[in-house]
CSV table of C-alpha atoms in Angstrom, one decimal:
chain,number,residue,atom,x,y,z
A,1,UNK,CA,7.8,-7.8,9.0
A,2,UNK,CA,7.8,-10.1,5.8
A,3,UNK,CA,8.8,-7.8,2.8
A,4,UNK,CA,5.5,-5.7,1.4
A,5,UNK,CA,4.5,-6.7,-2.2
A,6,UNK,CA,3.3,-2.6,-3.6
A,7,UNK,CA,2.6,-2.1,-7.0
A,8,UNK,CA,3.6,1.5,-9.0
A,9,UNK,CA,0.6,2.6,-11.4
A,10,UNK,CA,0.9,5.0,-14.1
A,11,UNK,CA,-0.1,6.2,-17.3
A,12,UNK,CA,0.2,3.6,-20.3
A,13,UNK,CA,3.3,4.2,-22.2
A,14,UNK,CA,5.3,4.8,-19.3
A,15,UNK,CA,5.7,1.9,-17.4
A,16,UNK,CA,9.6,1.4,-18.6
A,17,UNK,CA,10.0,4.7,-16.9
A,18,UNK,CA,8.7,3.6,-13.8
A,19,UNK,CA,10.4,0.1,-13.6
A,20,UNK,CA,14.2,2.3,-14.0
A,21,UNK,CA,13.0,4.3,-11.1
A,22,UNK,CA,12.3,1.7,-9.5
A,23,UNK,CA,15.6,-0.4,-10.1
A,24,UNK,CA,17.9,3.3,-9.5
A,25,UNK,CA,16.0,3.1,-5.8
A,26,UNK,CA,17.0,-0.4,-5.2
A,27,UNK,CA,14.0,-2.6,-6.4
A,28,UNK,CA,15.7,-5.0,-7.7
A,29,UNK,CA,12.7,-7.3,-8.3
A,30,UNK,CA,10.6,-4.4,-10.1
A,31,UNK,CA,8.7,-6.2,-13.2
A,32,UNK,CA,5.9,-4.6,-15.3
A,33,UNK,CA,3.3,-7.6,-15.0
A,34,UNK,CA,0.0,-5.8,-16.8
A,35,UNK,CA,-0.4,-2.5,-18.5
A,36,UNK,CA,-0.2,0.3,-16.5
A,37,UNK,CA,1.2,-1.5,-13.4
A,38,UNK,CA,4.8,-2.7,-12.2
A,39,UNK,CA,5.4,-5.0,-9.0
A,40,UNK,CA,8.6,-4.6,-6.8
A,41,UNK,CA,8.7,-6.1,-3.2
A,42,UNK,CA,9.6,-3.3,-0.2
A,43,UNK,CA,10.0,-3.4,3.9
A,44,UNK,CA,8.4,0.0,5.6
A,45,UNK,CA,11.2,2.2,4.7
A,46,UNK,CA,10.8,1.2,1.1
A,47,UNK,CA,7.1,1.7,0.8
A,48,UNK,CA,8.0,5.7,1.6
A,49,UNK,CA,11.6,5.7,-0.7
A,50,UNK,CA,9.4,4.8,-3.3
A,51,UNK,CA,6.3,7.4,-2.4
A,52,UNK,CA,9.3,10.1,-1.8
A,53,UNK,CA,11.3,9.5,-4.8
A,54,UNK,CA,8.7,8.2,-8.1
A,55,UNK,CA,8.9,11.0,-10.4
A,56,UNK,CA,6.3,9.4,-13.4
A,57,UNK,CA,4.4,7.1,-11.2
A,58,UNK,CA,0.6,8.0,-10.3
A,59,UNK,CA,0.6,6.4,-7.3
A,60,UNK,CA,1.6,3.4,-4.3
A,61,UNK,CA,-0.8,0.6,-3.8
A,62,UNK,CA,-0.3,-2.2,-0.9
A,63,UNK,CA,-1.0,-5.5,-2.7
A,64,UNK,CA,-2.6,-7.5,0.1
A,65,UNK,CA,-3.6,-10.5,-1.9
A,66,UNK,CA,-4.5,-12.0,-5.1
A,67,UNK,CA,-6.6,-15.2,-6.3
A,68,UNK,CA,-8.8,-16.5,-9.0
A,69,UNK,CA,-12.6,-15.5,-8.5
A,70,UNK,CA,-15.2,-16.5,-11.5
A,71,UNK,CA,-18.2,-15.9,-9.1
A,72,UNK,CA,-19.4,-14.0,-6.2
A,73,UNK,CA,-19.1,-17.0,-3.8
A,74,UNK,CA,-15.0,-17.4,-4.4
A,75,UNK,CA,-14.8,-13.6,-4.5
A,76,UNK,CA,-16.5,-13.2,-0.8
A,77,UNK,CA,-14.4,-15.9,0.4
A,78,UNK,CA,-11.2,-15.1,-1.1
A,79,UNK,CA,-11.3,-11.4,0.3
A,80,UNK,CA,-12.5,-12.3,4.1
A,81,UNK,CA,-9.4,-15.0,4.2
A,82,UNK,CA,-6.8,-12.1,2.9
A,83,UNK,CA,-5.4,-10.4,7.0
A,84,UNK,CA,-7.2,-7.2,6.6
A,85,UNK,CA,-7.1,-6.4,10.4
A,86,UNK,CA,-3.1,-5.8,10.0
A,87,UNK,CA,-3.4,-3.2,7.9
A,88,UNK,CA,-7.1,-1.6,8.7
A,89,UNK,CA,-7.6,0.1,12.0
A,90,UNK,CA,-11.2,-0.9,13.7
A,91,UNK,CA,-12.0,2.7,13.4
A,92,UNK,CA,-10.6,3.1,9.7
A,93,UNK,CA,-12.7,5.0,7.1
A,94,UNK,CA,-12.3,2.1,4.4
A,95,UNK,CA,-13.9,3.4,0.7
A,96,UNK,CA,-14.0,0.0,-1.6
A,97,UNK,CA,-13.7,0.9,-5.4
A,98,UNK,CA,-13.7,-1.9,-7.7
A,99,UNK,CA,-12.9,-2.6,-11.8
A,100,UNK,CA,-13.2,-5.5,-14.1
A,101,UNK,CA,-11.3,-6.5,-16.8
A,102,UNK,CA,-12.1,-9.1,-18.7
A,103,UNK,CA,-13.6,-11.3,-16.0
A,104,UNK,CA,-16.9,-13.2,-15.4
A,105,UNK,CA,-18.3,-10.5,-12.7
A,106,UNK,CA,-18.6,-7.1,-15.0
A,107,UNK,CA,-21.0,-5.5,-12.1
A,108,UNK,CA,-18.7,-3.1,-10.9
A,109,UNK,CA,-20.8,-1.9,-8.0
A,110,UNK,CA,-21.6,-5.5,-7.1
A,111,UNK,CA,-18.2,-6.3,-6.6
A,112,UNK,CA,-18.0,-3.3,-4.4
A,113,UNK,CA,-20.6,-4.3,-1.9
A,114,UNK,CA,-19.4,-8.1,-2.2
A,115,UNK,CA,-15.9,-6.7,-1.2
A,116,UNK,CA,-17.0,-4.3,1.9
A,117,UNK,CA,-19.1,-7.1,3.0
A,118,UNK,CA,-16.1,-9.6,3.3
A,119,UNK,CA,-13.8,-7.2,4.4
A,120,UNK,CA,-16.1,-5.8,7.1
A,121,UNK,CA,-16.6,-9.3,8.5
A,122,UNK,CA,-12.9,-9.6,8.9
A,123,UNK,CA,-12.5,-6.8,10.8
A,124,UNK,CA,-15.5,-7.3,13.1
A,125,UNK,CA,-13.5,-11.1,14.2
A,126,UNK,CA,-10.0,-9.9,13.9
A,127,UNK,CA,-10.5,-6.7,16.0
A,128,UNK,CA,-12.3,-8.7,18.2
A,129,UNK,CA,-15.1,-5.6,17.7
A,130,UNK,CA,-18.6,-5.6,17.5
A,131,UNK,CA,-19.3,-2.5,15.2
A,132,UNK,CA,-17.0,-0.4,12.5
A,133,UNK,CA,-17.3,3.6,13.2
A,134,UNK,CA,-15.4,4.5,10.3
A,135,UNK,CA,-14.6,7.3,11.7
A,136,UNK,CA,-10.8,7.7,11.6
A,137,UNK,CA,-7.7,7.9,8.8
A,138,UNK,CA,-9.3,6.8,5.4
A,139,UNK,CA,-8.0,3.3,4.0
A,140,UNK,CA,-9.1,3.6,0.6
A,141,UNK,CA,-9.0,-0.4,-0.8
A,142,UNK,CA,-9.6,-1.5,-4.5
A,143,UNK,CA,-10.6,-4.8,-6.0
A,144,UNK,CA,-9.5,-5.0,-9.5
A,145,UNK,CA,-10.6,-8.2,-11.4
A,146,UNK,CA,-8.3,-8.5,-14.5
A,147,UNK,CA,-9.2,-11.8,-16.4
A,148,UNK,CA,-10.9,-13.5,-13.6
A,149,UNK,CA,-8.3,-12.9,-10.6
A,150,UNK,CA,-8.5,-10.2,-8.5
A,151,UNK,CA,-6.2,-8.3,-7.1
A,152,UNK,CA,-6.9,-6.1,-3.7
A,153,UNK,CA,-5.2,-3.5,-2.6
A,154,UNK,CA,-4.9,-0.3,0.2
A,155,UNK,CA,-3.8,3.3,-1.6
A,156,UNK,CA,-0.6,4.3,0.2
A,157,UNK,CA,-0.1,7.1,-1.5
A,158,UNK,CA,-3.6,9.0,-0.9
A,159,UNK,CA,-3.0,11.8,-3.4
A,160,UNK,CA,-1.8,11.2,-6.7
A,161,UNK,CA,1.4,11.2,-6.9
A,162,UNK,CA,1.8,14.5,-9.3
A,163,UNK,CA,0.4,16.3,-6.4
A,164,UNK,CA,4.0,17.4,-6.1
A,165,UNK,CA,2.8,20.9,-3.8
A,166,UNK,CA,3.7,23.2,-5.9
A,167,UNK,CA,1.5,23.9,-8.3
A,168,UNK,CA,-0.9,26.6,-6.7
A,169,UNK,CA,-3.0,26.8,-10.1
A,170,UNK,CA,-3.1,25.5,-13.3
A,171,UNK,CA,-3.2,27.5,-16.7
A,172,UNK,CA,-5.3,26.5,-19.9
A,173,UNK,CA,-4.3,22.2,-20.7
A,174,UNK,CA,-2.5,21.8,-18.0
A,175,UNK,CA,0.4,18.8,-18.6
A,176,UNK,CA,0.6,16.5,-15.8
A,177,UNK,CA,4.0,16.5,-13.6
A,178,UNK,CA,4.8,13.0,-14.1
A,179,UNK,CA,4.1,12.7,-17.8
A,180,UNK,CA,6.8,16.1,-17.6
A,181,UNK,CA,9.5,13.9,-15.8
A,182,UNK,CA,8.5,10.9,-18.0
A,183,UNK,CA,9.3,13.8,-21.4
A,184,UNK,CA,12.9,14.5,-19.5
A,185,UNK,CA,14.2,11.2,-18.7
A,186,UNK,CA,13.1,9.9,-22.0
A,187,UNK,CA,15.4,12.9,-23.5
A,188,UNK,CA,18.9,13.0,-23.3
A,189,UNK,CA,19.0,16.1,-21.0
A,190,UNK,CA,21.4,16.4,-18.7
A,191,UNK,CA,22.5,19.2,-16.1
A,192,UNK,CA,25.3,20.3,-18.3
A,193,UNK,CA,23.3,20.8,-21.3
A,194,UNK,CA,21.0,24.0,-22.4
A,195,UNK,CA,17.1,23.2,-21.9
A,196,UNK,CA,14.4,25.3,-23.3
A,197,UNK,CA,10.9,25.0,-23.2
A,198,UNK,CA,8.9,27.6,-25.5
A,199,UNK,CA,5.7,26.4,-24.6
A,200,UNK,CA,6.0,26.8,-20.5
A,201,UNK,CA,2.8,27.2,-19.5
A,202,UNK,CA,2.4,27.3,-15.9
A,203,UNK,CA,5.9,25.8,-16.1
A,204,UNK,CA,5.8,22.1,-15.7
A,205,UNK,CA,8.2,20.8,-17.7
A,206,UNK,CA,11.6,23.3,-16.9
A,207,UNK,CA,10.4,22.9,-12.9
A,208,UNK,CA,10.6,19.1,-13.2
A,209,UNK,CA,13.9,19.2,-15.2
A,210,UNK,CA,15.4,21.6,-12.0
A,211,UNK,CA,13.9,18.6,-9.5
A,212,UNK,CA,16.0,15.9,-11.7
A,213,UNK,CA,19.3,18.0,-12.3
A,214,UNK,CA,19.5,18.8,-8.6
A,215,UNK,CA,18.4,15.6,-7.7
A,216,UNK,CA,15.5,16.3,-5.5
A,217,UNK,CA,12.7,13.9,-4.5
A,218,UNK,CA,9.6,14.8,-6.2
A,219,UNK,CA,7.4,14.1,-2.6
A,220,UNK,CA,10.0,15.5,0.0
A,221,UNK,CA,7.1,18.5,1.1
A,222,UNK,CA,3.8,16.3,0.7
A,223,UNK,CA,1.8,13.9,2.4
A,224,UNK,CA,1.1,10.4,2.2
A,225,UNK,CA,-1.8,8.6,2.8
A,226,UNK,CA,0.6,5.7,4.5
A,227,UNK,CA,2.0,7.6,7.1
A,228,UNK,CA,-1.7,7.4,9.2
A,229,UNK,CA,-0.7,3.3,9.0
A,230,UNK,CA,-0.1,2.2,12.4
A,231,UNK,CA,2.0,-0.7,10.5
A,232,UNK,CA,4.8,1.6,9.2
A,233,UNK,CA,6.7,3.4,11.5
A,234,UNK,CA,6.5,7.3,11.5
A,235,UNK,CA,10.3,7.0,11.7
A,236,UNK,CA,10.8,5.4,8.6
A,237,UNK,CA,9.0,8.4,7.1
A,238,UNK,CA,11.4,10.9,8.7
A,239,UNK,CA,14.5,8.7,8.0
A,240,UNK,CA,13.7,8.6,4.6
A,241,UNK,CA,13.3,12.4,4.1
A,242,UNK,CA,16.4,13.3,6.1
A,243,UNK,CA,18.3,10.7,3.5
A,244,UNK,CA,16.4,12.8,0.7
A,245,UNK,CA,17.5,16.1,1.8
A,246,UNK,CA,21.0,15.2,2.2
A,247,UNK,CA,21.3,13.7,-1.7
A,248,UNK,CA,20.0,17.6,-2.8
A,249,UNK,CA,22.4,19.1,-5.4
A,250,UNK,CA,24.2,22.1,-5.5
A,251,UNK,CA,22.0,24.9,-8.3
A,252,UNK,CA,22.6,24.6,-11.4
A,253,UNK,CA,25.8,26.0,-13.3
A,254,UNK,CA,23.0,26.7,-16.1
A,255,UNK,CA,19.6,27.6,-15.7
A,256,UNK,CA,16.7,26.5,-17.7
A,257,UNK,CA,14.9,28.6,-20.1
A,258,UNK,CA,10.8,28.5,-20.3
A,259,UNK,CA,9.3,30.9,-22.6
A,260,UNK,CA,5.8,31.7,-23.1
A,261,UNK,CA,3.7,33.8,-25.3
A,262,UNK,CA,0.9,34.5,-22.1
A,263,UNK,CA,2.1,37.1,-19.5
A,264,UNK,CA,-0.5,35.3,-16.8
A,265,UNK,CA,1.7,31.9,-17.6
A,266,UNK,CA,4.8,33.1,-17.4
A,267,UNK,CA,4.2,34.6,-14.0
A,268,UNK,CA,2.3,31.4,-12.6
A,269,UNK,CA,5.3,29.5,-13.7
A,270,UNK,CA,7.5,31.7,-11.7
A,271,UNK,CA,5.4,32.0,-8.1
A,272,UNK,CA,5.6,27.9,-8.7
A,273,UNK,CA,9.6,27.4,-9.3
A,274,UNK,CA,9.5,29.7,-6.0
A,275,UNK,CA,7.3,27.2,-4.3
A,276,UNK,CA,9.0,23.9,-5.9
A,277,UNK,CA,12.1,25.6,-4.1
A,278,UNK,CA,13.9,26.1,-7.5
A,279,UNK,CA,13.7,29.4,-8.7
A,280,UNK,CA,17.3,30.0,-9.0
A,281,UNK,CA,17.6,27.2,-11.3
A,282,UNK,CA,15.3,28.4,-14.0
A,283,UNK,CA,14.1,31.3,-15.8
A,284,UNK,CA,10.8,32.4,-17.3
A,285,UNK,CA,10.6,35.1,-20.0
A,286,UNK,CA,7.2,36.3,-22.3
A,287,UNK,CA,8.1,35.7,-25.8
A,288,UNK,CA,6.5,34.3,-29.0
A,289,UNK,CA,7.6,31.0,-30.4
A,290,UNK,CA,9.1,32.3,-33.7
A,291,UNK,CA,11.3,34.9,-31.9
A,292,UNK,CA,13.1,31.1,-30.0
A,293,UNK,CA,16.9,31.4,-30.2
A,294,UNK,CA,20.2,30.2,-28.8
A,295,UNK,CA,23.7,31.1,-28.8
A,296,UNK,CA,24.6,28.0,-26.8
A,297,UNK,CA,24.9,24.8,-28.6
A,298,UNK,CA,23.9,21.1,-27.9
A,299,UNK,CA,20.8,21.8,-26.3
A,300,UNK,CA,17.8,20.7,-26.1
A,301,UNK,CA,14.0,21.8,-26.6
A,302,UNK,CA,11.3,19.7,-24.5
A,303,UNK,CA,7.7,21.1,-25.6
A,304,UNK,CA,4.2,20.0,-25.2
A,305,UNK,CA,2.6,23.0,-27.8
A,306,UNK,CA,-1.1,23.3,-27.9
A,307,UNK,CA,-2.8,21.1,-30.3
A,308,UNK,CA,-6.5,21.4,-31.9
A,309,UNK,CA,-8.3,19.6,-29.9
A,310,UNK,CA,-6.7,20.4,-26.5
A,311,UNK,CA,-7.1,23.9,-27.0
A,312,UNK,CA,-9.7,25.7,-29.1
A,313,UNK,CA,-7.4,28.2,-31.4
A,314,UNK,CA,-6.9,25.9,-34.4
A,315,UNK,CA,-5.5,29.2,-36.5
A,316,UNK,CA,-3.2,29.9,-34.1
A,317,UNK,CA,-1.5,26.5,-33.4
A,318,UNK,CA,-1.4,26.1,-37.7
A,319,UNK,CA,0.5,29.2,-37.5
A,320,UNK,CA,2.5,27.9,-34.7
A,321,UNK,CA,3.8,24.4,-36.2
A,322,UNK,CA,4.0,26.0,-39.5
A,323,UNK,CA,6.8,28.0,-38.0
A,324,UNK,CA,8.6,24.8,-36.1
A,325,UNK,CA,10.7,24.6,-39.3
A,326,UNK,CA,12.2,27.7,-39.5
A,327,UNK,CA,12.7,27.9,-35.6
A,328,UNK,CA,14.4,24.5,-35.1
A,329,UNK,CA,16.7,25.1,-38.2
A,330,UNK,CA,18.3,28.2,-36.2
A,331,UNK,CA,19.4,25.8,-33.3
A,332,UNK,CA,21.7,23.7,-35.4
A,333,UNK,CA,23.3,21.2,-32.7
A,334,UNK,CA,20.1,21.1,-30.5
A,335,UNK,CA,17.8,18.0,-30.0
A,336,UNK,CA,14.2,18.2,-30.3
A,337,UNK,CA,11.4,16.7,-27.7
A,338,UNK,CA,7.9,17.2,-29.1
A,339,UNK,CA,4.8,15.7,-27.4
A,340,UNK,CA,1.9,16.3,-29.5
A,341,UNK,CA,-0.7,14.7,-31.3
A,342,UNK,CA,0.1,16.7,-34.8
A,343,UNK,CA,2.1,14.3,-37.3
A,344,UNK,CA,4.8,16.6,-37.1
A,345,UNK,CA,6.9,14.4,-39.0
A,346,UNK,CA,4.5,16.0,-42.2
A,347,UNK,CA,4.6,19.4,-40.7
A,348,UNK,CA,8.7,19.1,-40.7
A,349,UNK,CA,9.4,17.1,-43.4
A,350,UNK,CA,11.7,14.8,-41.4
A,351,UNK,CA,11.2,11.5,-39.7
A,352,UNK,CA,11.7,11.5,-35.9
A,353,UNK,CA,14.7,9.2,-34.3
A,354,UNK,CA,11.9,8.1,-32.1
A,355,UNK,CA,8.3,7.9,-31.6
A,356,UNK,CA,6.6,7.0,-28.4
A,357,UNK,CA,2.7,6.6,-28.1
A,358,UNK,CA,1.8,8.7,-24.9
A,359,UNK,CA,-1.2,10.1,-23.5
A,360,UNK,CA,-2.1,13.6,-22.4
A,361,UNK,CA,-5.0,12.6,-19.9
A,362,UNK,CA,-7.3,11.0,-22.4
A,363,UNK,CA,-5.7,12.3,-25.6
A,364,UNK,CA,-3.3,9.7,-27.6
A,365,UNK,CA,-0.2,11.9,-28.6
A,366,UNK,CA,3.3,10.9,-30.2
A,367,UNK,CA,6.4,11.7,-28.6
A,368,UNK,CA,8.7,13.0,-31.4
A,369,UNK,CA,12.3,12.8,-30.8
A,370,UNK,CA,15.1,14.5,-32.8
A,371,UNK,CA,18.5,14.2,-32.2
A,372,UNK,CA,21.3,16.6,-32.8
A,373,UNK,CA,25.0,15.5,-32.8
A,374,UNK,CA,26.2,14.0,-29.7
A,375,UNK,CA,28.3,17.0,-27.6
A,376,UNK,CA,32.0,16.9,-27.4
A,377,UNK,CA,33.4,14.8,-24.5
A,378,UNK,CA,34.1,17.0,-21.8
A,379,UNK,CA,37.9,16.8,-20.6
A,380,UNK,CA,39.3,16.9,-17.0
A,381,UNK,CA,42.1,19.8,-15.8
A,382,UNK,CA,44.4,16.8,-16.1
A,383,UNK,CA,43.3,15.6,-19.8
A,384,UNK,CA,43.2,19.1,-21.3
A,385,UNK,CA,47.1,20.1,-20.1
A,386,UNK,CA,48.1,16.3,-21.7
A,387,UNK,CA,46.2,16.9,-24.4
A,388,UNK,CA,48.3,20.4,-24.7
A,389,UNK,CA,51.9,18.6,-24.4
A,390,UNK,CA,50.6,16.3,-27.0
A,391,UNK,CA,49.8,19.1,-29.4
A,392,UNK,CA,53.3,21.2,-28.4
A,393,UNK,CA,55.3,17.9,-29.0
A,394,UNK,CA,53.8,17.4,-32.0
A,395,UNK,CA,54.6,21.3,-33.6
A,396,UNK,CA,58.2,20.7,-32.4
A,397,UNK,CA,58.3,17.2,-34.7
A,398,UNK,CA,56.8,19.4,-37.9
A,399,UNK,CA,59.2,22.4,-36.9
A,400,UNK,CA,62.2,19.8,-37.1
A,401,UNK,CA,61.0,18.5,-40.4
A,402,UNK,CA,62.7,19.8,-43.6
A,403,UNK,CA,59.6,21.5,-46.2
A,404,UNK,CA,58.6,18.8,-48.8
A,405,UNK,CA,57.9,19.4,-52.2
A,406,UNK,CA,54.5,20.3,-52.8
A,407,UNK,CA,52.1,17.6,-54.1
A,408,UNK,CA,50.7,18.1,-57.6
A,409,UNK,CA,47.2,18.5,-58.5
A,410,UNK,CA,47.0,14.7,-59.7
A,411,UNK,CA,48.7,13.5,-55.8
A,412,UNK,CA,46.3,15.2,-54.1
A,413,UNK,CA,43.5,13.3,-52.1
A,414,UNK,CA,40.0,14.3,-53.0
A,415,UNK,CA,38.3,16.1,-50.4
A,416,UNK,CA,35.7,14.5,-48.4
A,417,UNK,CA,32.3,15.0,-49.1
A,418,UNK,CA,30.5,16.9,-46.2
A,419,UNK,CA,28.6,15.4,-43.9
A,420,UNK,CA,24.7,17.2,-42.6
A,421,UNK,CA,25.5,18.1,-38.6
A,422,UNK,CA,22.5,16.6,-37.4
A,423,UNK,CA,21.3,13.0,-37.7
A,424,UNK,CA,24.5,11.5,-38.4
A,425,UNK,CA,25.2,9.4,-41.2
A,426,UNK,CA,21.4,8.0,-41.8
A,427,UNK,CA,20.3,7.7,-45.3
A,428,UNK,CA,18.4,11.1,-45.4
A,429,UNK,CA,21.2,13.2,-44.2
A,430,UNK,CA,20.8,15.7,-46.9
A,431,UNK,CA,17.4,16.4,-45.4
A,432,UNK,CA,18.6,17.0,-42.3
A,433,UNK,CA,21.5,19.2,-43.6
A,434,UNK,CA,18.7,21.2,-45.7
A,435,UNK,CA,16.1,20.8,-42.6
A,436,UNK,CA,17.8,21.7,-39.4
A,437,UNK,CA,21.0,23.6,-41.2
């Protein structure tokens, strides 16, 4: 088989996430070539790596072909030539949806029927069939004309691809699971470091955190549309998923915290860590924002809190970013992760480290990033007991050394000025200082 062109969608903003995934799984070739879309090239056992394994990707399409179309004439044409009866059973339920993007042909449902037509009369001659039941898997196929080319291609993921299986129900705003992953690896969370989400909700964010830090493919329990395709072998399916099972990581040395002021939430969040197969690895507790606290240090807080227009209570979420301040200043070496569409830049009186332009479904948001200091370097068994002899070698030198005199006021060095904790050495450190203690 002649390697599969597929192309990863997903939300605007995140299509840099997407193209690392792709390149960690061994796309070499992944390239974002429009908004909202990257291209990588795949045999069979790729096309389900990458269905398995996307975390912030909405979904898998097959690119069968691509060519310029201005009218209906070069659109009919251009679609019968494309070899539809490799990938379409004769008995294949085959749904066309179409778009158009700046293009000559706007009609969208006339590109739909123009499409079906073509495609159906390349079935009929390369089956060798005289009718089309549709009455079997569903092959759902889009045309997408984007500046007068068009682009078909065959859903392999059915599904979108949040559809992890383990969200049973959704509480008030729900956040989508891929736009959570997208908030994690845009972070710099890692395993080893505190996590704490204070706005849980039905427990998105810490539950995709637990699938990163143990390493655990995002699709292992679901179905894809792709596996009904007689042109992918079922074995590559079941290879892939035995591969994925064996890279699972041990639980984690420290569990993640999501904290919620709604009872109902907090218990939906646990019934789905139970069902994401990560319970162990996180814990859910009822508690108010302002009450948030740590006695860990270095960690971080990921948080998508309510915001006006997503949910109805304005009073409320004023009283809740009103607070932010006083909260965040209590967790002096933690980063903060804040996808919202308040300026809470304003509302905190510090600029972010970052801003990212995301979107919550339909709403625009910033994602606000603020980092605390970078944690100490972590020492192996072997550093730590040479670091030891270093420091004993070095009191037997000063014990060997006769006292001096001491140094008169005037000899003495000044003292360096402190410097604020968080932020580093930017030009509004004092803020900081003041801001985050």
């Amino acid at each position: 088989m002649e390697p599969l062109q597929l192309i990863a969608t997903c939300t605007a903003g995140l299509e840099a996430c997407v193209k690392r995934e792709l390149t960690a799984l061994g796309f070499k070739d992944a390239r974002v070539y429009s908004p909202g879309r990257t291209i990588f090239s795949a045999d069979a056992a790729g096309l389900a790596r990458a269905n398995l394994w996307l975390r912030t990707a909405n979904r898998i399409l097959l690119k069968v072909g691509d060519f310029p179309a201005d009218d209906f004439d070069k659109l009919f044409e251009g679609i019968r030539d494309l070899p539809w009866e490799q990938w379409v059973p004769a008995n294949a339920e085959f749904p066309v949806m179409g778009r158009s993007y700046k293009s000559q042909l706007t009609s969208v449902p006339a590109i739909q029927r123009t499409a079906k037509k073509a495609i159906v009369e390349r079935l009929l001659s390369g089956h060798g069939v005289g009718d089309l039941p549709e009455s079997g898997d569903v092959f759902t196929i889009e045309v997408a004309l984007r500046e007068d080319v068009a682009t078909l291609t065959i859903d392999a993921s059915g599904m979108d691809l949040h559809k992890r299986g383990y969200r049973a129900a959704a509480g008030p705003a729900p956040l989508k699971e891929t736009l959570a992953a997208a908030m994690i690896q845009l972070s710099f969370w890692k395993p080893d470091r505190p996590l704490i989400d204070p706005f849980c909700g039905s427990g998105t964010i810490p539950i995709e955190a637990a699938l990163i830090g143990r390493n655990i493919a995002p699709g292992l329990e679901r179905y894809f549309a792709a596996q009904a395709w007689p042109a992918i072998p079922e074995q590559c399916w079941t290879d892939e998923r035995e591969r994925a099972r064996d890279l699972i990581l041990p639980p984690l040395e420290i569990r993640i915290i999501g904290t919620d002021i709604e009872p109902k939430g907090v218990s939906l969040s646990r019934h789905h860590a139970e069902l994401a197969g990560v319970d162990g690895d996180v814990h859910f507790q009822t508690a108010p924002f302002d009450e948030l606290t740590s006695n860990r240090e270095y960690g971080c807080v990921i948080a998508n809190p309510p915001y006006g227009h997503r949910l109805s209570d304005d009073r409320g979420t004023d009283e809740l970013y009103r607070a932010m301040p006083e909260v965040f200043r209590r967790l002096k070496s933690w980063s903060f992760y804040v996808l919202t569409s308040v300026d809470l830049e304003t509302t905190l009186g510090q600029k972010a480290d970052r801003r990212r332009k995301l979107y919550n479904g339909k709403i625009e948001c910033t994602y606000y990033q603020f980092h605390g200091p970078r944690p100490p370097k972590k020492l192996s068994p072997e550093q730590r007991a040479e670091q030891r002899a270093e420091r004993d070698a070095q009191a037997e030198q000063v014990a060997a050394v006769p006292d001096a005199p001491e140094a008169t006021p005037a000899a003495r060095e000044p003292r360096p000025e402190p410097v604020a904790a968080f932020g580093g050495l930017k030009g509004n450190a004092g803020e900081q200082a003041e801001m985050f203690g």
